[in-house]
mmCIF file of C-alpha atoms and ligand atoms in Angstrom:
data_model
loop_
_atom_site.group_PDB
_atom_site.id
_atom_site.type_symbol
_atom_site.label_atom_id
_atom_site.label_comp_id
_atom_site.label_asym_id
_atom_site.label_seq_id
_atom_site.Cartn_x
_atom_site.Cartn_y
_atom_site.Cartn_z
ATOM 1 C CA MET A 103 101.344 75.147 112.969
ATOM 2 C CA LYS A 104 101.035 78.022 110.275
ATOM 3 C CA ASP A 105 103.272 80.998 110.330
ATOM 4 C CA ILE A 106 102.249 84.237 111.515
ATOM 5 C CA ILE A 107 104.306 87.028 109.204
ATOM 6 C CA LEU A 108 105.260 90.227 109.991
ATOM 7 C CA THR A 109 107.258 92.920 108.372
ATOM 8 C CA GLY A 110 107.380 96.757 108.492
ATOM 9 C CA ASP A 111 109.060 99.756 106.980
ATOM 10 C CA ARG A 112 109.870 103.330 108.117
ATOM 11 C CA PRO A 113 107.755 105.929 106.414
ATOM 12 C CA THR A 114 110.799 108.227 105.839
ATOM 13 C CA GLY A 115 110.715 108.158 102.247
ATOM 14 C CA LYS A 116 109.501 106.604 99.580
ATOM 15 C CA LEU A 117 110.275 102.729 99.031
ATOM 16 C CA HIS A 118 113.321 102.012 96.723
ATOM 17 C CA LEU A 119 115.016 98.848 95.047
ATOM 18 C CA GLY A 120 117.022 98.129 98.489
ATOM 19 C CA HIS A 121 113.479 97.580 99.712
ATOM 20 C CA PHE A 122 112.247 95.789 96.643
ATOM 21 C CA VAL A 123 115.202 93.059 96.226
ATOM 22 C CA GLY A 124 115.407 92.829 99.896
ATOM 23 C CA SER A 125 112.078 92.404 101.401
ATOM 24 C CA LEU A 126 109.213 93.478 99.482
ATOM 25 C CA ARG A 127 109.149 90.890 96.625
ATOM 26 C CA ASN A 128 109.781 88.191 99.089
ATOM 27 C CA ARG A 129 106.344 89.633 100.804
ATOM 28 C CA VAL A 130 104.676 89.431 97.705
ATOM 29 C CA LYS A 131 105.688 85.605 97.242
ATOM 30 C CA LEU A 132 104.428 84.905 100.692
ATOM 31 C CA GLN A 133 101.456 86.466 100.357
ATOM 32 C CA ASN A 134 100.376 84.579 96.893
ATOM 33 C CA GLU A 135 101.921 81.147 98.276
ATOM 34 C CA GLY A 136 99.165 81.599 101.027
ATOM 35 C CA ASN A 137 100.891 79.363 103.717
ATOM 36 C CA PHE A 138 100.106 81.516 106.613
ATOM 37 C CA ASP A 139 98.023 81.834 109.694
ATOM 38 C CA LYS A 140 98.193 85.929 109.313
ATOM 39 C CA MET A 141 100.299 87.973 107.668
ATOM 40 C CA TYR A 142 100.693 91.827 108.739
ATOM 41 C CA ILE A 143 102.951 94.496 107.234
ATOM 42 C CA MET A 144 103.565 97.293 109.633
ATOM 43 C CA ILE A 145 104.205 101.280 108.528
ATOM 44 C CA ALA A 146 106.615 102.093 111.305
ATOM 45 C CA ASP A 147 106.205 105.366 112.017
ATOM 46 C CA CYS A 148 106.882 105.298 115.658
ATOM 47 C CA GLN A 149 110.327 103.823 115.022
ATOM 48 C CA ALA A 150 111.233 106.885 112.326
ATOM 49 C CA LEU A 151 110.072 109.013 114.839
ATOM 50 C CA THR A 152 113.086 108.101 116.820
ATOM 51 C CA ASP A 153 115.608 109.369 114.613
ATOM 52 C CA ASN A 154 113.447 111.915 112.890
ATOM 53 C CA PHE A 155 111.619 113.659 116.199
ATOM 54 C CA ASP A 156 112.764 117.220 114.862
ATOM 55 C CA ASN A 157 110.812 116.794 111.570
ATOM 56 C CA PRO A 158 107.400 114.712 112.095
ATOM 57 C CA MET A 159 106.119 116.357 108.795
ATOM 58 C CA LYS A 160 108.414 114.392 106.804
ATOM 59 C CA ILE A 161 106.945 110.866 108.546
ATOM 60 C CA ARG A 162 103.278 112.405 107.800
ATOM 61 C CA GLU A 163 104.252 113.025 104.532
ATOM 62 C CA ASN A 164 105.172 109.491 103.780
ATOM 63 C CA LEU A 165 102.862 107.533 105.255
ATOM 64 C CA ARG A 166 100.565 107.311 102.528
ATOM 65 C CA GLU A 167 103.732 106.906 100.085
ATOM 66 C CA VAL A 168 104.656 103.881 101.611
ATOM 67 C CA ALA A 169 101.346 102.528 101.451
ATOM 68 C CA LEU A 170 100.810 103.134 97.968
ATOM 69 C CA ASP A 171 103.876 101.263 97.059
ATOM 70 C CA TYR A 172 103.155 98.219 98.788
ATOM 71 C CA LEU A 173 99.694 98.015 96.879
ATOM 72 C CA ALA A 174 101.622 99.224 93.604
ATOM 73 C CA ILE A 175 104.229 95.879 94.303
ATOM 74 C CA GLY A 176 100.732 93.659 94.655
ATOM 75 C CA ILE A 177 100.314 93.520 98.112
ATOM 76 C CA ASP A 178 96.531 92.764 98.359
ATOM 77 C CA PRO A 179 94.831 94.034 101.496
ATOM 78 C CA GLU A 180 92.268 91.520 101.308
ATOM 79 C CA LYS A 181 94.902 88.958 102.304
ATOM 80 C CA VAL A 182 97.446 91.089 104.196
ATOM 81 C CA ILE A 183 96.697 93.159 106.839
ATOM 82 C CA ILE A 184 98.692 96.973 106.583
ATOM 83 C CA PHE A 185 98.496 98.980 109.864
ATOM 84 C CA VAL A 186 99.979 102.213 111.344
ATOM 85 C CA GLN A 187 102.292 101.462 113.957
ATOM 86 C CA SER A 188 101.761 104.474 116.281
ATOM 87 C CA MET A 189 97.712 103.440 116.056
ATOM 88 C CA ILE A 190 98.388 100.656 118.578
ATOM 89 C CA PRO A 191 98.745 101.382 121.675
ATOM 90 C CA GLU A 192 99.307 97.955 122.976
ATOM 91 C CA LEU A 193 102.751 98.380 121.479
ATOM 92 C CA ALA A 194 104.141 101.040 123.521
ATOM 93 C CA GLU A 195 103.195 98.964 126.479
ATOM 94 C CA TYR A 196 105.222 95.724 125.554
ATOM 95 C CA THR A 197 107.712 98.188 124.859
ATOM 96 C CA PHE A 198 107.668 99.425 128.313
ATOM 97 C CA TYR A 199 107.785 96.325 129.835
ATOM 98 C CA PHE A 200 110.530 94.987 127.685
ATOM 99 C CA MET A 201 113.082 97.926 128.801
ATOM 100 C CA ASN A 202 113.402 96.140 132.145
ATOM 101 C CA LEU A 203 115.041 92.969 130.304
ATOM 102 C CA VAL A 204 117.588 94.870 128.673
ATOM 103 C CA SER A 205 120.590 96.487 129.624
ATOM 104 C CA VAL A 206 122.118 99.942 128.004
ATOM 105 C CA ALA A 207 125.033 97.864 126.995
ATOM 106 C CA ARG A 208 123.135 95.275 124.886
ATOM 107 C CA LEU A 209 121.765 98.106 123.221
ATOM 108 C CA MET A 210 124.881 99.660 122.394
ATOM 109 C CA ARG A 211 126.003 96.399 121.023
ATOM 110 C CA ASN A 212 123.165 96.301 118.267
ATOM 111 C CA PRO A 213 124.957 96.346 115.013
ATOM 112 C CA THR A 214 122.496 98.004 113.172
ATOM 113 C CA VAL A 215 122.085 100.478 115.708
ATOM 114 C CA LYS A 216 125.816 101.353 116.102
ATOM 115 C CA ASN A 217 126.180 101.473 112.423
ATOM 116 C CA GLU A 218 123.164 104.012 112.304
ATOM 117 C CA VAL A 219 124.756 106.050 115.443
ATOM 118 C CA LYS A 220 127.979 106.195 112.972
ATOM 119 C CA LEU A 221 125.764 107.568 109.765
ATOM 120 C CA LYS A 222 124.191 109.918 111.594
ATOM 121 C CA ASN A 223 126.700 111.351 113.648
ATOM 122 C CA MET A 224 124.921 110.693 117.181
ATOM 123 C CA ASP A 225 127.880 109.556 118.687
ATOM 124 C CA GLU A 226 127.783 112.187 121.448
ATOM 125 C CA SER A 227 124.021 112.332 122.305
ATOM 126 C CA ILE A 228 122.034 109.047 121.552
ATOM 127 C CA PRO A 229 118.616 109.967 122.198
ATOM 128 C CA SER A 230 117.365 107.226 124.193
ATOM 129 C CA GLY A 231 114.307 106.469 122.084
ATOM 130 C CA PHE A 232 116.398 105.855 119.226
ATOM 131 C CA LEU A 233 118.930 103.584 121.427
ATOM 132 C CA ASN A 234 115.576 101.726 122.538
ATOM 133 C CA TYR A 235 114.079 101.345 119.130
ATOM 134 C CA PRO A 236 115.306 97.636 119.025
ATOM 135 C CA ILE A 237 113.021 96.755 121.945
ATOM 136 C CA SER A 238 110.183 98.535 120.297
ATOM 137 C CA GLN A 239 110.971 96.702 117.459
ATOM 138 C CA ALA A 240 110.779 93.681 119.850
ATOM 139 C CA ALA A 241 107.010 94.529 120.577
ATOM 140 C CA ASP A 242 106.117 95.112 116.987
ATOM 141 C CA ILE A 243 107.127 91.381 116.384
ATOM 142 C CA THR A 244 105.972 89.557 119.844
ATOM 143 C CA LEU A 245 102.815 91.265 120.127
ATOM 144 C CA PHE A 246 101.262 89.707 117.261
ATOM 145 C CA ASN A 247 102.857 86.298 118.250
ATOM 146 C CA THR A 248 105.105 86.615 114.959
ATOM 147 C CA THR A 249 107.105 83.549 113.888
ATOM 148 C CA LEU A 250 108.708 84.758 110.679
ATOM 149 C CA VAL A 251 109.963 87.899 109.487
ATOM 150 C CA PRO A 252 110.773 88.656 105.920
ATOM 151 C CA ALA A 253 113.383 91.338 105.934
ATOM 152 C CA GLY A 254 117.068 92.274 104.769
ATOM 153 C CA ILE A 255 120.101 91.107 106.484
ATOM 154 C CA ASP A 256 120.386 94.494 108.241
ATOM 155 C CA GLN A 257 117.470 93.531 110.061
ATOM 156 C CA GLU A 258 119.323 90.365 111.799
ATOM 157 C CA PRO A 259 120.427 91.819 114.996
ATOM 158 C CA MET A 260 116.986 93.185 115.692
ATOM 159 C CA ILE A 261 115.546 89.454 115.467
ATOM 160 C CA GLU A 262 118.272 88.044 117.526
ATOM 161 C CA GLN A 263 117.728 90.799 120.478
ATOM 162 C CA THR A 264 113.759 89.832 119.730
ATOM 163 C CA ASN A 265 115.094 86.561 120.650
ATOM 164 C CA GLU A 266 116.673 87.076 123.442
ATOM 165 C CA ILE A 267 113.832 89.133 124.974
ATOM 166 C CA VAL A 268 111.530 86.536 124.191
ATOM 167 C CA ARG A 269 113.464 84.141 125.915
ATOM 168 C CA LYS A 270 114.273 86.561 129.121
ATOM 169 C CA PHE A 271 110.549 87.235 129.189
ATOM 170 C CA ASN A 272 109.320 83.595 129.312
ATOM 171 C CA SER A 273 111.733 82.305 131.688
ATOM 172 C CA LEU A 274 111.072 85.068 133.984
ATOM 173 C CA TYR A 275 107.241 85.268 133.871
ATOM 174 C CA GLY A 276 106.607 81.576 132.113
ATOM 175 C CA ASP A 277 106.168 80.658 128.624
ATOM 176 C CA THR A 278 104.058 83.287 126.934
ATOM 177 C CA LEU A 279 105.835 84.673 123.871
ATOM 178 C CA ASN A 280 106.931 83.326 120.571
ATOM 179 C CA GLU A 281 110.138 83.315 118.969
ATOM 180 C CA CYS A 282 110.914 84.302 115.162
ATOM 181 C CA ARG A 283 113.044 83.366 112.405
ATOM 182 C CA ILE A 284 113.900 85.782 109.555
ATOM 183 C CA LEU A 285 113.645 85.067 105.886
ATOM 184 C CA LEU A 286 116.349 86.572 103.924
ATOM 185 C CA PRO A 287 116.380 86.849 100.095
ATOM 186 C CA ASP A 288 118.169 83.305 98.369
ATOM 187 C CA ASN A 289 119.908 86.066 96.380
ATOM 188 C CA THR A 290 122.630 86.580 98.816
ATOM 189 C CA ILE A 291 123.317 90.077 97.076
ATOM 190 C CA ALA A 292 119.903 90.871 97.268
ATOM 191 C CA ARG A 293 119.671 90.838 100.971
ATOM 192 C CA ARG A 294 121.981 94.041 100.819
ATOM 193 C CA LEU A 295 121.814 95.993 97.731
ATOM 194 C CA PRO A 296 124.348 98.888 97.527
ATOM 195 C CA GLY A 297 123.522 102.030 96.267
ATOM 196 C CA ILE A 298 124.269 103.193 92.940
ATOM 197 C CA ASP A 299 127.378 105.317 94.052
ATOM 198 C CA GLY A 300 128.989 102.057 95.348
ATOM 199 C CA ASN A 301 128.333 102.361 98.931
ATOM 200 C CA ASN A 302 127.376 98.910 100.735
ATOM 201 C CA LYS A 303 123.814 100.179 101.500
ATOM 202 C CA MET A 304 121.166 101.931 99.367
ATOM 203 C CA SER A 305 119.983 104.435 101.564
ATOM 204 C CA LYS A 306 117.588 107.552 101.560
ATOM 205 C CA SER A 307 119.812 109.714 103.524
ATOM 206 C CA LEU A 308 122.787 108.342 101.664
ATOM 207 C CA GLY A 309 120.958 109.542 98.289
ATOM 208 C CA ASN A 310 122.082 106.809 96.333
ATOM 209 C CA CYS A 311 118.492 105.011 95.769
ATOM 210 C CA ILE A 312 116.824 104.107 92.587
ATOM 211 C CA TYR A 313 112.887 104.449 93.956
ATOM 212 C CA LEU A 314 110.300 102.376 92.799
ATOM 213 C CA ALA A 315 108.172 105.371 91.777
ATOM 214 C CA ASP A 316 111.057 106.811 89.588
ATOM 215 C CA SER A 317 110.437 107.570 86.186
ATOM 216 C CA GLU A 318 111.842 106.128 83.495
ATOM 217 C CA GLU A 319 114.182 109.071 82.636
ATOM 218 C CA GLU A 320 115.639 109.190 86.142
ATOM 219 C CA ILE A 321 116.274 105.248 86.243
ATOM 220 C CA ARG A 322 118.294 105.965 82.945
ATOM 221 C CA LYS A 323 119.826 108.778 84.260
ATOM 222 C CA LYS A 324 120.802 106.917 87.431
ATOM 223 C CA VAL A 325 122.087 103.910 86.109
ATOM 224 C CA MET A 326 124.384 106.271 83.650
ATOM 225 C CA MET A 327 125.913 107.258 86.752
ATOM 226 C CA MET A 328 126.496 104.040 88.332
ATOM 227 C CA TYR A 329 129.761 103.561 90.123
ATOM 228 C CA THR A 330 131.780 100.791 87.559
ATOM 229 C CA ASP A 331 135.387 99.980 87.272
ATOM 230 C CA PRO A 332 137.226 103.613 87.536
ATOM 231 C CA ASN A 333 140.092 101.933 85.635
ATOM 232 C CA HIS A 334 138.292 100.812 82.727
ATOM 233 C CA VAL A 335 138.819 103.841 81.082
ATOM 234 C CA ARG A 336 139.218 102.619 77.230
ATOM 235 C CA VAL A 337 136.641 99.785 75.879
ATOM 236 C CA GLU A 338 139.528 97.776 75.049
ATOM 237 C CA ASP A 339 140.739 97.762 78.862
ATOM 238 C CA PRO A 340 140.081 94.830 80.844
ATOM 239 C CA GLY A 341 137.566 95.494 83.391
ATOM 240 C CA ASN A 342 137.074 94.625 86.908
ATOM 241 C CA ILE A 343 133.874 93.357 87.617
ATOM 242 C CA GLU A 344 134.335 93.076 91.634
ATOM 243 C CA GLY A 345 132.777 96.031 93.207
ATOM 244 C CA ASN A 346 131.384 96.893 89.585
ATOM 245 C CA ILE A 347 127.904 97.929 90.834
ATOM 246 C CA VAL A 348 126.593 97.497 87.419
ATOM 247 C CA PHE A 349 127.565 93.860 87.866
ATOM 248 C CA THR A 350 126.169 93.719 91.420
ATOM 249 C CA TYR A 351 122.854 94.607 90.077
ATOM 250 C CA LEU A 352 123.071 92.343 87.199
ATOM 251 C CA ASP A 353 123.326 89.533 89.319
ATOM 252 C CA VAL A 354 120.307 90.291 91.243
ATOM 253 C CA PHE A 355 118.494 91.325 87.982
ATOM 254 C CA ALA A 356 119.421 89.274 84.972
ATOM 255 C CA ASN A 357 118.086 86.132 83.715
ATOM 256 C CA ASP A 358 118.479 84.553 80.449
ATOM 257 C CA ASP A 359 115.007 85.867 79.205
ATOM 258 C CA TYR A 360 116.511 89.199 79.754
ATOM 259 C CA PHE A 361 119.471 88.442 77.603
ATOM 260 C CA ARG A 362 117.547 86.931 74.952
ATOM 261 C CA LYS A 363 115.439 90.073 74.526
ATOM 262 C CA TYR A 364 117.803 92.916 75.032
ATOM 263 C CA LEU A 365 121.549 91.724 74.674
ATOM 264 C CA PRO A 366 121.119 88.588 72.463
ATOM 265 C CA GLU A 367 124.713 88.531 71.491
ATOM 266 C CA TYR A 368 125.332 87.188 74.839
ATOM 267 C CA LYS A 369 123.600 83.865 76.280
ATOM 268 C CA ASN A 370 124.253 84.688 79.907
ATOM 269 C CA LEU A 371 125.899 87.014 82.529
ATOM 270 C CA ASP A 372 128.880 84.622 82.861
ATOM 271 C CA GLU A 373 129.415 85.317 78.968
ATOM 272 C CA LEU A 374 129.161 88.909 79.374
ATOM 273 C CA LYS A 375 131.309 88.948 82.868
ATOM 274 C CA ASN A 376 134.267 87.407 81.001
ATOM 275 C CA HIS A 377 133.974 89.714 77.884
ATOM 276 C CA TYR A 378 134.322 92.580 80.342
ATOM 277 C CA LYS A 379 137.261 90.868 82.164
ATOM 278 C CA ARG A 380 139.057 90.177 78.941
ATOM 279 C CA GLY A 381 138.303 93.831 77.477
ATOM 280 C CA GLY A 382 136.512 94.906 74.500
ATOM 281 C CA LEU A 383 133.177 95.254 76.157
ATOM 282 C CA GLY A 384 132.322 99.465 77.160
ATOM 283 C CA ASP A 385 130.400 100.734 80.112
ATOM 284 C CA VAL A 386 127.687 102.110 78.145
ATOM 285 C CA LYS A 387 126.552 99.127 77.086
ATOM 286 C CA ILE A 388 126.234 97.100 80.178
ATOM 287 C CA LYS A 389 124.418 100.038 81.560
ATOM 288 C CA LYS A 390 122.024 100.240 78.715
ATOM 289 C CA PHE A 391 121.025 96.421 79.498
ATOM 290 C CA LEU A 392 120.782 97.293 83.340
ATOM 291 C CA PHE A 393 118.739 100.013 82.556
ATOM 292 C CA ASN A 394 116.550 97.923 80.240
ATOM 293 C CA ILE A 395 115.711 95.303 82.667
ATOM 294 C CA LEU A 396 115.004 97.945 85.625
ATOM 295 C CA ASN A 397 112.938 99.567 83.467
ATOM 296 C CA GLU A 398 110.933 96.625 82.801
ATOM 297 C CA GLU A 399 110.641 95.707 86.219
ATOM 298 C CA LEU A 400 109.608 98.878 87.472
ATOM 299 C CA THR A 401 107.103 100.077 84.788
ATOM 300 C CA PRO A 402 104.333 98.383 86.003
ATOM 301 C CA ILE A 403 104.848 99.225 89.594
ATOM 302 C CA ARG A 404 105.008 102.787 88.446
ATOM 303 C CA ASN A 405 101.674 102.619 86.517
ATOM 304 C CA LYS A 406 100.063 101.033 89.130
ATOM 305 C CA ARG A 407 101.302 103.304 91.751
ATOM 306 C CA GLU A 408 100.342 106.611 89.802
ATOM 307 C CA GLU A 409 96.639 105.019 89.034
ATOM 308 C CA LEU A 410 96.088 104.257 93.012
ATOM 309 C CA SER A 411 97.590 107.678 93.660
ATOM 310 C CA LYS A 412 94.724 109.090 92.095
ATOM 311 C CA ASN A 413 92.248 107.604 95.025
ATOM 312 C CA MET A 414 93.905 108.574 98.015
ATOM 313 C CA ASP A 415 90.778 107.919 99.713
ATOM 314 C CA TYR A 416 90.974 104.378 98.935
ATOM 315 C CA ILE A 417 94.563 104.295 100.637
ATOM 316 C CA ASP A 418 93.303 105.820 103.810
ATOM 317 C CA GLU A 419 90.517 103.216 103.590
ATOM 318 C CA VAL A 420 92.964 100.582 103.728
ATOM 319 C CA LEU A 421 95.152 101.714 106.556
ATOM 320 C CA ILE A 422 92.156 102.332 108.660
ATOM 321 C CA ASN A 423 90.522 99.264 107.901
ATOM 322 C CA GLY A 424 93.866 97.032 108.321
ATOM 323 C CA THR A 425 94.690 99.198 111.691
ATOM 324 C CA GLU A 426 91.261 98.278 113.309
ATOM 325 C CA LYS A 427 92.291 94.179 112.363
ATOM 326 C CA ALA A 428 95.371 94.791 114.072
ATOM 327 C CA ARG A 429 93.945 96.070 116.939
ATOM 328 C CA ILE A 430 91.536 93.574 117.336
ATOM 329 C CA VAL A 431 94.486 91.062 117.746
ATOM 330 C CA ALA A 432 96.756 93.608 120.018
ATOM 331 C CA LYS A 433 94.164 93.530 122.566
ATOM 332 C CA GLU A 434 93.336 90.078 122.705
ATOM 333 C CA ASN A 435 97.176 89.220 122.792
ATOM 334 C CA ILE A 436 98.065 91.637 125.618
ATOM 335 C CA ILE A 437 95.697 90.035 128.074
ATOM 336 C CA LYS A 438 97.870 86.980 128.130
ATOM 337 C CA PHE A 439 100.779 89.383 128.466
ATOM 338 C CA LYS A 440 99.772 91.129 131.435
ATOM 339 C CA LYS A 441 98.512 87.823 132.991
ATOM 340 C CA ALA A 442 102.281 86.708 132.911
ATOM 341 C CA LEU A 443 103.746 89.724 134.528
ATOM 342 C CA GLY A 444 100.609 89.661 137.110
ATOM 343 C CA ILE A 445 99.715 93.183 136.248
ATOM 344 C CA ASN A 446 95.722 91.561 135.503
ATOM 345 C CA TYR A 447 94.667 92.850 138.953
ATOM 346 C CA PHE A 448 91.301 92.835 138.535
ATOM 347 C CA ASP A 449 90.339 90.084 136.074
ATOM 348 C CA LYS A 450 87.892 88.186 137.213
HETATM 349 N N1 LIG B 192 113.364 98.324 111.231
HETATM 350 C C1 LIG B 192 112.682 98.176 110.385
HETATM 351 C C2 LIG B 192 113.305 99.539 109.307
HETATM 352 O O1 LIG B 192 114.490 99.774 109.203
HETATM 353 C C3 LIG B 192 111.271 98.558 110.174
HETATM 354 C C4 LIG B 192 110.646 97.762 111.324
HETATM 355 C C5 LIG B 192 109.960 98.332 112.524
HETATM 356 C C6 LIG B 192 110.445 96.334 111.410
HETATM 357 N N2 LIG B 192 109.249 97.255 113.202
HETATM 358 C C7 LIG B 192 109.630 96.090 112.492
HETATM 359 C C8 LIG B 192 110.815 95.260 110.300
HETATM 360 C C9 LIG B 192 109.270 94.522 112.678
HETATM 361 C C10 LIG B 192 110.168 93.986 110.520
HETATM 362 C C11 LIG B 192 109.744 93.565 111.887
HETATM 363 O O2 LIG B 192 113.200 98.985 107.820
#
């Protein structure tokens, strides 16, 4: 059987380079390989509200921005169903019944949730909606019979929890739901790209992102600000590449073609690293190289985004059509789910 693919993003801001290498690139690849039964991308506005309930305008403003990002990177709405989470009420129904299958202690142990709780200083008063979001994410995944989730490594605990719920549901109510697996990027650094400040995650709330929509000047400025080796003061000093964010990014983006084009005095990244370690290679030179690469990667995306943004009616149309298609599947699939629970009282 071919995979059913589903993934999503919270519309809390424009998408950034972390999303791009962590999941977006894989989505476009999967889409173009075409080896799937169905492929869905969900804009997770309900999930975004679990920690932005006090600022719903932020979600509203970013819904279309995220859709623009999708189309700009090459997601094709003819091949992929793009939909809005809050417009699929069956997701809330699934979530409601799943809540019976998960203990509060288990939710508190979810490492991604734990991390976010710490980051957002929620310790004393975690909203129950927020604590529950992994359950709601299990609903996102299972409602569509998903088997494959392309995502960054921070989503691994969510997939694990989803599969626990699936096993529990199936053992209690009979074989109904599919288990799924995560698809991570091959490049291990791309699974969690650090921010430009060296923080281990690129995140809007940390203010350390390069956005897909950033202008050439913004990219240049951000690359020049990047964290390198604080002890590499003079060009002659030997430099450290561990934890040096410019090299981390080069590990993800540099290839031999880019060396030929922008830095022909070196054959490849190993040569460049060795020179840096020996001393005699300045930060500005490696930063310029990285800037050229990122700008080449992002320019077509930025241009396409700008073109698309002139016709926001089209963006709305994509979301409305995609959501309609997803809703049809949701209505179909919930029938079996309710039957398994025995709450299909008046079915003929
Ligand atoms: N948790 C994901 C994020 O923070 C968004 C998301 C919601 C998602 N539902 C999903 C991802 C289902 C994959 C599958 O980016």
